[in-house]
Amino acid sequence: MNERRYCTVEAGGQLFGLPLAEIEEIIPARPATPVPLAPAPVEGLIHLRGQLITAIHLPKQLGMPVVAGDTAPMQVITRTSQGRTAFRVDAVGDILALNPQAIAAPPATLPSRLRALAQGVYFLAGRVLILLDVEAISQTEYAVQHST
Amino acid sequence: MGVNIEQERLLREFLIEGQESTDQLDRDLVALERNPSDQTLLAGIFRVFHSFKGSCGLLGLSRLEELTHAGESLLEQLRAGAVCYDLTAATALLATADLLRQSLRQIEAEGSDGNVDATPALEILRQAASSANDAAAGRPEEERRVIPTRASTPRNCPSPSASGNPTPVVPAEPARLPAGRNGSEAGTTGSSRRSALSRSGDSSVRVDVQHLDRLLDLVGELVLVRNRLVARSGGHQEADGEDWRQLGLITTQLQDRVMKMRLLPIGSVWSKLPRVVRDLSAECGKQVRLELTGEQTELDRAILEAIKDPLQHAIRNAIDHGIETPEVRRAAGKPAEGVLGLKAYQDGSQVVIEICDDGTGIDRDRIFRQAIDRGLIKVGAPVADAELHELIFEPGFTTAEAVTHVSGRGVGMDVVRNNVERLGGSVDIRSIPGSGTTLRLRIPLTLAIVPALVVCCHGEAFALPQSSIREVLRVPESLTDTLDIYYLRERMLPLLRLRALLACGGGDAEMSSEPRDQYLIVIEGGSTAYGLLVDDIRDTEEIVVKPLCSRLQQIPIYNGATLLGDGKVALILDTIGLERHAGLAEIRPHPDGTRLPQADPAAAGPAIETQTYLVADTEGFGRIALPARQVHRLERMATSAVEWIGSREMVRYEDGVLPLLQVEEIIGAARPAAPIEERQVVILRGPEGGVGLVVSRVFDLVETAAQPGRQREGETVWHAVLAGDVVARLLTLSDLLAVAGSAPAPAAETGREVCR
């Protein structure tokens, strides 16, 4: 039985799952040095043990509302073909092992922006868990903002 | 088990050395074409084939062995003078070299030469050799032997097949060699080969590039840690003195040496060029001589790798489009053979590579027409030479009438420039129609660790590579508020404000107590020159350049990021990207990419010359224009500096005294009440003399092609210059001097004759 393991996170009031295979570590969110002219979801660069990692605000990236949570925000450091990225999330939940048969395709009711980045959905105790395709997120092309 | 590992290692060595050998073959074969009877060259080429054959035998690569043996045979005949090095022989040997190179790749992938089809190559080799066999059939046996030349003492250890002396066998049957699978034989020959190499004086070591890179990373981290320690200890270093100094010294030396390890002479990239040029010239029907200068100039290996393609492309262009066919050249009075010169030299912290040809130069008019066609410039807009040349770098641009498969698709020059700029370099181009074109690449010496100036903008730190900084000036805020240009000695620099470029500080976080726009950094490099206004500057630091992730790399104004000594993250600014972002680059495609409706190719005339004017405001009486080349400086003056001599105002300036004119007086308006402190003085200077012109405000620099139309009206000349849709009146230095002289000013005072 090939279960797939995901780490659940809260972002903008919605539950998401990030593939465990692509997660390197999870740390309390660090302040990022802003990168002027970068697209809005890019918070900036964080410094982790001598490495510079791009920090992305996951709710903004996914078009979710930005909520002020009770718990301290965390950053999930992932590694993809495009390098390492730190995703800021509101909270981190449990690690789940899911049966691939139980994963449904992303429904058409999802906003298109989310649907493009989702691998599937899973129904978890009354809530919908949206499984994210981290590789797809890392390859999102942005039109670079030009000011003045 | 041991045999296999040994075999594998030998194979790897064989592949690496084989690569070098085929490159050497290319060089020597091309050189041989120019000097067909050069025995040293022939001997060298023979040796390459010979040792190649030996190694192939050792490793059981029978097909390659056969091939190299056939090549060796042809070489023997060439050395004996039985065959002369004509086109057939040249083609045969070059084709063999190509096949060898290809086979090496195949062997690397597949482990054996089973898939190598040497039949066609063998055929042409035998054909080339047989033309000699027939001729030689009548000669006695001894004369068919090759006479070893004085110079040829084989450096390499003899292969297992040779009996010990270099006299080869009569061609026709390839020698049968032991398959070499015997472990001990392979082992001993292998080691004797290696010791032979070391005996011959090779004092270098082969190191995997990955090891070098890892070493460099570590040294980079060491530099960072050292910087952080220094920053943290503040001034306390003095107390521990000696150890700190040692640490600093050793780290710097370590860094230097590791950087040097990555340096390679550019000749290593150039060595392939003689062959490339030969093939390209043949393909294009041109005769081209390649001249290389400065092959020993060293560059970081990563940079060398990155410029290989741009160089190739530039050379392709030069041969295909630059240099004319021999007939055209002769008709133009040039020698039939064109010259393609590559020159490399170090200039400060940069390496300059020039690619120049003595061909037909860039056809201005053709570029102009194509630029109009593509909507890149408007009809009637003035275009300077330099701007036209810049157009060549637009993607898809080509003035080639026919796209050859060599070049002309227009996908090259922008890639050349992009590649070079991504390395932190620049490209510029100079051309004289009929005479030739020179492309100049400027590339930084090293990539990874660079000295940089840390500047602040709205509280955030940014790094500016030292190599682009000419100087740093402190400027009073008042002067920079309204100006978009700054006068530095005799030059005018456009001004960029970092705050504005970064859109820092939006609206909400404005803190008036913060220092603003206090420092002007003069940025210079290649064709770039401007002044960058920043809030504050900190120290210079050696920074380790860390690349940004691919998404952020798209932002043109950054060239990576770094960790400063205090542990903070700083983005590294790309000086060329900043300029582009600010829109200083003159030529931009139409925003929506379509053809401008009014662009009419038929109406495009020959390109026109332009003039630059400094435009200034008068108090409510319109604008005046002054020829920029006559403007010396812009000054602010105090009333105390002005003296009255007779009815003329004069001011002490630099080494002499200048008459001071109020612009309103000249245009016949009333002089404003504002004291001179609140106005600006434009100092004009020329061989005829100098004058200070007091104006309300300097407006802008304007470039225009309008020809001065002379209309005499009293002593002034009317001229229509479009300055932001407003007509400006031209005043030249001579006009002003005439006005200054018309008042009874004592000429003796200024020591000049004032002409009316």
CSV table of N, CA and C in Angstrom, one decimal, chain B residues 49 64 66-75 77-78 83 88-97 99-100 118-133:
chain,number,residue,atom,x,y,z
B,49,PHE,N,48.3,10.7,-33.4
B,49,PHE,CA,47.6,9.5,-33.9
B,49,PHE,C,48.3,8.3,-33.3
B,64,LEU,N,38.4,2.0,-33.2
B,64,LEU,CA,39.2,3.3,-33.2
B,64,LEU,C,40.6,3.0,-33.5
B,66,GLU,N,41.8,0.9,-35.5
B,66,GLU,CA,41.9,0.8,-37.0
B,66,GLU,C,41.9,2.2,-37.6
B,67,LEU,N,41.0,3.0,-37.1
B,67,LEU,CA,40.9,4.4,-37.6
B,67,LEU,C,42.2,5.1,-37.4
B,68,THR,N,42.6,5.1,-36.2
B,68,THR,CA,43.8,5.9,-35.9
B,68,THR,C,45.0,5.3,-36.6
B,69,HIS,N,45.0,4.1,-36.8
B,69,HIS,CA,46.1,3.5,-37.6
B,69,HIS,C,46.1,4.0,-39.0
B,70,ALA,N,44.9,4.1,-39.6
B,70,ALA,CA,44.8,4.6,-41.0
B,70,ALA,C,45.3,6.0,-41.0
B,71,GLY,N,44.9,6.8,-40.0
B,71,GLY,CA,45.4,8.2,-39.9
B,71,GLY,C,46.9,8.3,-39.8
B,72,GLU,N,47.4,7.4,-39.0
B,72,GLU,CA,48.9,7.4,-38.8
B,72,GLU,C,49.6,7.1,-40.1
B,73,SER,N,49.0,6.2,-40.9
B,73,SER,CA,49.6,5.8,-42.2
B,73,SER,C,49.7,7.0,-43.1
B,74,LEU,N,48.6,7.7,-43.2
B,74,LEU,CA,48.6,8.9,-44.1
B,74,LEU,C,49.6,9.9,-43.6
B,75,LEU,N,49.7,10.0,-42.3
B,75,LEU,CA,50.7,10.9,-41.8
B,75,LEU,C,52.1,10.5,-42.2
B,77,GLN,N,53.0,9.1,-44.9
B,77,GLN,CA,53.3,9.4,-46.3
B,77,GLN,C,53.5,10.9,-46.4
B,78,LEU,N,52.8,11.7,-45.6
B,78,LEU,CA,53.0,13.1,-45.7
B,78,LEU,C,54.4,13.5,-45.2
B,83,VAL,N,53.0,12.1,-50.3
B,83,VAL,CA,51.7,12.8,-50.5
B,83,VAL,C,51.9,14.2,-50.1
B,88,THR,N,42.2,17.2,-50.2
B,88,THR,CA,41.7,15.8,-50.0
B,88,THR,C,42.3,15.3,-48.6
B,89,ALA,N,43.6,15.4,-48.5
B,89,ALA,CA,44.2,15.0,-47.3
B,89,ALA,C,43.7,15.7,-46.1
B,90,ALA,N,43.6,17.0,-46.2
B,90,ALA,CA,43.1,17.8,-45.1
B,90,ALA,C,41.7,17.4,-44.7
B,91,THR,N,40.8,17.3,-45.7
B,91,THR,CA,39.5,16.9,-45.3
B,91,THR,C,39.4,15.5,-44.7
B,92,ALA,N,40.3,14.6,-45.2
B,92,ALA,CA,40.3,13.3,-44.6
B,92,ALA,C,40.7,13.3,-43.2
B,93,LEU,N,41.8,14.0,-42.9
B,93,LEU,CA,42.3,14.0,-41.5
B,93,LEU,C,41.4,14.8,-40.6
B,94,LEU,N,40.8,15.9,-41.0
B,94,LEU,CA,39.9,16.6,-40.2
B,94,LEU,C,38.6,15.8,-39.9
B,95,ALA,N,38.2,15.1,-40.9
B,95,ALA,CA,37.0,14.2,-40.7
B,95,ALA,C,37.3,13.2,-39.7
B,96,THR,N,38.6,12.7,-39.8
B,96,THR,CA,39.0,11.6,-38.8
B,96,THR,C,39.0,12.2,-37.4
B,97,ALA,N,39.5,13.4,-37.3
B,97,ALA,CA,39.5,14.1,-35.9
B,97,ALA,C,38.1,14.2,-35.4
B,99,LEU,N,35.5,12.4,-36.2
B,99,LEU,CA,34.9,11.1,-35.9
B,99,LEU,C,35.5,10.6,-34.6
B,100,LEU,N,36.8,10.9,-34.3
B,100,LEU,CA,37.4,10.5,-33.1
B,100,LEU,C,36.7,11.2,-31.9
B,118,ALA,N,33.3,3.6,-38.7
B,118,ALA,CA,34.5,4.3,-39.2
B,118,ALA,C,34.6,4.1,-40.7
B,119,THR,N,33.7,3.4,-41.3
B,119,THR,CA,33.9,3.0,-42.7
B,119,THR,C,34.1,4.2,-43.7
B,120,PRO,N,33.2,5.2,-43.6
B,120,PRO,CA,33.5,6.3,-44.6
B,120,PRO,C,34.8,7.0,-44.3
B,121,ALA,N,35.1,7.2,-43.0
B,121,ALA,CA,36.4,7.9,-42.7
B,121,ALA,C,37.6,7.1,-43.2
B,122,LEU,N,37.5,5.8,-43.0
B,122,LEU,CA,38.6,4.9,-43.4
B,122,LEU,C,38.7,5.0,-44.9
B,123,GLU,N,37.6,5.1,-45.6
B,123,GLU,CA,37.6,5.1,-47.1
B,123,GLU,C,38.4,6.3,-47.6
B,124,ILE,N,38.0,7.5,-47.0
B,124,ILE,CA,38.7,8.7,-47.6
B,124,ILE,C,40.2,8.7,-47.2
B,125,LEU,N,40.5,8.2,-46.0
B,125,LEU,CA,41.9,8.1,-45.6
B,125,LEU,C,42.6,7.2,-46.6
B,126,ARG,N,42.0,6.1,-46.9
B,126,ARG,CA,42.8,5.2,-47.8
B,126,ARG,C,42.9,5.8,-49.2
B,127,GLN,N,41.9,6.5,-49.6
B,127,GLN,CA,42.0,7.2,-50.9
B,127,GLN,C,43.1,8.2,-50.9
B,128,ALA,N,43.2,9.0,-49.9
B,128,ALA,CA,44.2,10.0,-49.8
B,128,ALA,C,45.6,9.3,-49.8
B,129,ALA,N,45.7,8.2,-49.1
B,129,ALA,CA,47.0,7.5,-49.0
B,129,ALA,C,47.3,6.8,-50.3
B,130,SER,N,46.3,6.3,-50.9
B,130,SER,CA,46.6,5.4,-52.1
B,130,SER,C,47.1,6.2,-53.3
B,131,SER,N,46.8,7.5,-53.3
B,131,SER,CA,47.4,8.3,-54.4
B,131,SER,C,48.9,8.3,-54.3
B,132,ALA,N,49.4,8.1,-53.1
B,132,ALA,CA,50.8,8.0,-53.0
B,132,ALA,C,51.3,6.7,-53.3
B,133,ASN,N,50.6,5.6,-52.9
B,133,ASN,CA,51.0,4.3,-53.1
B,133,ASN,C,51.3,4.0,-54.5
